[in-house]
Amino acid sequence: MFQDDHEQLNTNRPNAQLDAGCADLKPMRVAAQSTPRKVAGAIAGMVRDSGCAELHAVGADSVNQTAKAVALAKHFLADDNIRVVTDIDFLTVQINGSERNAMRFSVRRVLN
């Protein structure tokens, strides 16, 4: 299970307002074999629908695919004049009885 330790996003932009309606959002888990363009489309769809997306990645290859997908999603959303900010932090997950480190990518729409 993921240990949930959500923190407030720090955008380093004092006037930025973020979409805050993401509390009940189910995270996407990104695999090393995931296609970044397809994941980016899913991220963009979630941001358009709910204002945010959350992705979890375990392992270097998975984190790499997730980072590429987030960058692509930013460009997809920019075409619709939607700005997003991404916060990245660590999680501890249980996989087959052992603890592993994971990364959480929280993508949120900037409202102003």
PDB file of C-alpha atoms in Angstrom:
ATOM      1  CA  MET A   1       0.000   0.000   0.000  1.00  0.00           C
ATOM      2  CA  PHE A   2       1.057   3.557  -0.643  1.00  0.00           C
ATOM      3  CA  GLN A   3       1.666   5.608   2.453  1.00  0.00           C
ATOM      4  CA  ASP A   4      -0.288   8.749   1.820  1.00  0.00           C
ATOM      5  CA  ASP A   5       1.534  11.855   2.967  1.00  0.00           C
ATOM      6  CA  HIS A   6       0.090  14.528   0.674  1.00  0.00           C
ATOM      7  CA  GLU A   7       1.671  17.913   1.108  1.00  0.00           C
ATOM      8  CA  GLN A   8       0.652  21.288  -0.208  1.00  0.00           C
ATOM      9  CA  LEU A   9       2.087  22.097  -3.605  1.00  0.00           C
ATOM     10  CA  ASN A  10       4.712  24.816  -3.571  1.00  0.00           C
ATOM     11  CA  THR A  11       4.708  26.470  -6.974  1.00  0.00           C
ATOM     12  CA  ASN A  12       7.289  29.156  -6.167  1.00  0.00           C
ATOM     13  CA  ARG A  13       4.769  31.542  -7.704  1.00  0.00           C
ATOM     14  CA  PRO A  14       3.158  33.694  -5.025  1.00  0.00           C
ATOM     15  CA  ASN A  15       0.099  34.563  -7.148  1.00  0.00           C
ATOM     16  CA  ALA A  16      -0.555  31.130  -8.676  1.00  0.00           C
ATOM     17  CA  GLN A  17      -3.865  29.532  -7.754  1.00  0.00           C
ATOM     18  CA  LEU A  18      -4.055  25.777  -8.222  1.00  0.00           C
ATOM     19  CA  ASP A  19      -7.088  23.612  -8.800  1.00  0.00           C
ATOM     20  CA  ALA A  20      -7.627  21.989  -5.395  1.00  0.00           C
ATOM     21  CA  GLY A  21     -10.402  19.503  -6.244  1.00  0.00           C
ATOM     22  CA  CYS A  22      -8.128  16.467  -6.426  1.00  0.00           C
ATOM     23  CA  ALA A  23      -8.500  14.822  -3.028  1.00  0.00           C
ATOM     24  CA  ASP A  24     -10.422  11.756  -4.241  1.00  0.00           C
ATOM     25  CA  LEU A  25      -8.387  11.202  -7.393  1.00  0.00           C
ATOM     26  CA  LYS A  26      -7.128   7.667  -7.999  1.00  0.00           C
ATOM     27  CA  PRO A  27      -3.445   7.701  -9.031  1.00  0.00           C
ATOM     28  CA  MET A  28      -2.230   6.190 -12.284  1.00  0.00           C
ATOM     29  CA  ARG A  29       0.642   3.752 -11.957  1.00  0.00           C
ATOM     30  CA  VAL A  30       3.137   4.101 -14.779  1.00  0.00           C
ATOM     31  CA  ALA A  31       5.182   1.083 -15.854  1.00  0.00           C
ATOM     32  CA  ALA A  32       8.587   1.057 -17.503  1.00  0.00           C
ATOM     33  CA  GLN A  33       6.902  -0.266 -20.657  1.00  0.00           C
ATOM     34  CA  SER A  34       4.319   2.548 -20.763  1.00  0.00           C
ATOM     35  CA  THR A  35       4.256   4.687 -23.899  1.00  0.00           C
ATOM     36  CA  PRO A  36       4.866   8.317 -22.829  1.00  0.00           C
ATOM     37  CA  ARG A  37       2.571   9.734 -25.525  1.00  0.00           C
ATOM     38  CA  LYS A  38      -0.360   7.570 -24.361  1.00  0.00           C
ATOM     39  CA  VAL A  39       0.269   8.400 -20.703  1.00  0.00           C
ATOM     40  CA  ALA A  40       0.490  12.097 -21.658  1.00  0.00           C
ATOM     41  CA  GLY A  41      -2.908  11.881 -23.335  1.00  0.00           C
ATOM     42  CA  ALA A  42      -4.362  10.337 -20.180  1.00  0.00           C
ATOM     43  CA  ILE A  43      -2.786  13.064 -18.031  1.00  0.00           C
ATOM     44  CA  ALA A  44      -4.146  15.799 -20.312  1.00  0.00           C
ATOM     45  CA  GLY A  45      -7.620  14.249 -20.225  1.00  0.00           C
ATOM     46  CA  MET A  46      -7.605  14.032 -16.435  1.00  0.00           C
ATOM     47  CA  VAL A  47      -6.419  17.635 -16.084  1.00  0.00           C
ATOM     48  CA  ARG A  48      -9.105  18.839 -18.507  1.00  0.00           C
ATOM     49  CA  ASP A  49     -11.802  16.867 -16.645  1.00  0.00           C
ATOM     50  CA  SER A  50     -10.819  17.281 -12.996  1.00  0.00           C
ATOM     51  CA  GLY A  51      -8.002  19.848 -12.923  1.00  0.00           C
ATOM     52  CA  CYS A  52      -5.327  17.400 -11.829  1.00  0.00           C
ATOM     53  CA  ALA A  53      -3.642  14.046 -12.285  1.00  0.00           C
ATOM     54  CA  GLU A  54      -1.502  11.936  -9.982  1.00  0.00           C
ATOM     55  CA  LEU A  55       1.010   9.359 -11.192  1.00  0.00           C
ATOM     56  CA  HIS A  56       3.086   6.826  -9.251  1.00  0.00           C
ATOM     57  CA  ALA A  57       6.307   5.324 -10.593  1.00  0.00           C
ATOM     58  CA  VAL A  58       8.574   2.629  -9.111  1.00  0.00           C
ATOM     59  CA  GLY A  59      12.028   2.177 -10.619  1.00  0.00           C
ATOM     60  CA  ALA A  60      14.263   4.302 -12.810  1.00  0.00           C
ATOM     61  CA  ASP A  61      12.710   3.291 -16.138  1.00  0.00           C
ATOM     62  CA  SER A  62       9.207   3.959 -14.860  1.00  0.00           C
ATOM     63  CA  VAL A  63      10.237   7.368 -13.494  1.00  0.00           C
ATOM     64  CA  ASN A  64      11.830   8.183 -16.864  1.00  0.00           C
ATOM     65  CA  GLN A  65       8.646   7.297 -18.773  1.00  0.00           C
ATOM     66  CA  THR A  66       6.567   9.327 -16.320  1.00  0.00           C
ATOM     67  CA  ALA A  67       8.788  12.407 -16.632  1.00  0.00           C
ATOM     68  CA  LYS A  68       8.564  12.262 -20.429  1.00  0.00           C
ATOM     69  CA  ALA A  69       4.788  11.849 -20.249  1.00  0.00           C
ATOM     70  CA  VAL A  70       4.383  14.844 -17.929  1.00  0.00           C
ATOM     71  CA  ALA A  71       6.483  17.020 -20.264  1.00  0.00           C
ATOM     72  CA  LEU A  72       4.409  15.928 -23.275  1.00  0.00           C
ATOM     73  CA  ALA A  73       1.145  16.517 -21.401  1.00  0.00           C
ATOM     74  CA  LYS A  74       2.262  20.059 -20.617  1.00  0.00           C
ATOM     75  CA  HIS A  75       2.616  20.696 -24.354  1.00  0.00           C
ATOM     76  CA  PHE A  76      -0.734  19.026 -25.144  1.00  0.00           C
ATOM     77  CA  LEU A  77      -2.455  21.241 -22.574  1.00  0.00           C
ATOM     78  CA  ALA A  78      -0.621  24.395 -23.693  1.00  0.00           C
ATOM     79  CA  ASP A  79      -2.367  24.015 -27.062  1.00  0.00           C
ATOM     80  CA  ASP A  80      -5.632  24.612 -25.141  1.00  0.00           C
ATOM     81  CA  ASN A  81      -4.143  27.487 -23.093  1.00  0.00           C
ATOM     82  CA  ILE A  82      -4.093  25.339 -19.942  1.00  0.00           C
ATOM     83  CA  ARG A  83      -1.088  25.829 -17.673  1.00  0.00           C
ATOM     84  CA  VAL A  84      -0.033  23.155 -15.204  1.00  0.00           C
ATOM     85  CA  VAL A  85       2.469  22.783 -12.403  1.00  0.00           C
ATOM     86  CA  THR A  86       4.004  19.483 -11.332  1.00  0.00           C
ATOM     87  CA  ASP A  87       5.116  18.559  -7.829  1.00  0.00           C
ATOM     88  CA  ILE A  88       7.312  15.481  -7.382  1.00  0.00           C
ATOM     89  CA  ASP A  89       7.904  13.702  -4.098  1.00  0.00           C
ATOM     90  CA  PHE A  90       8.772  10.282  -2.676  1.00  0.00           C
ATOM     91  CA  LEU A  91       6.522   7.484  -1.437  1.00  0.00           C
ATOM     92  CA  THR A  92       7.215   4.183   0.263  1.00  0.00           C
ATOM     93  CA  VAL A  93       5.335   1.243  -1.253  1.00  0.00           C
ATOM     94  CA  GLN A  94       4.965  -2.412  -0.319  1.00  0.00           C
ATOM     95  CA  ILE A  95       5.674  -4.804  -3.205  1.00  0.00           C
ATOM     96  CA  ASN A  96       5.704  -8.540  -2.488  1.00  0.00           C
ATOM     97  CA  GLY A  97       6.284  -7.903   1.205  1.00  0.00           C
ATOM     98  CA  SER A  98       9.250  -5.560   0.817  1.00  0.00           C
ATOM     99  CA  GLU A  99       9.391  -1.785   0.983  1.00  0.00           C
ATOM    100  CA  ARG A 100      10.360   0.077  -2.175  1.00  0.00           C
ATOM    101  CA  ASN A 101      10.771   3.749  -2.913  1.00  0.00           C
ATOM    102  CA  ALA A 102       8.479   5.289  -5.487  1.00  0.00           C
ATOM    103  CA  MET A 103       7.918   8.751  -6.891  1.00  0.00           C
ATOM    104  CA  ARG A 104       4.636  10.626  -6.976  1.00  0.00           C
ATOM    105  CA  PHE A 105       4.042  13.152  -9.770  1.00  0.00           C
ATOM    106  CA  SER A 106       1.147  15.517  -8.961  1.00  0.00           C
ATOM    107  CA  VAL A 107       0.051  17.554 -11.984  1.00  0.00           C
ATOM    108  CA  ARG A 108      -2.378  20.410 -11.293  1.00  0.00           C
ATOM    109  CA  ARG A 109      -3.982  23.081 -13.398  1.00  0.00           C
ATOM    110  CA  VAL A 110      -2.990  26.679 -12.668  1.00  0.00           C
ATOM    111  CA  LEU A 111      -6.217  28.700 -12.510  1.00  0.00           C
ATOM    112  CA  ASN A 112      -4.847  32.187 -13.140  1.00  0.00           C
TER     113      ASN A 112
END
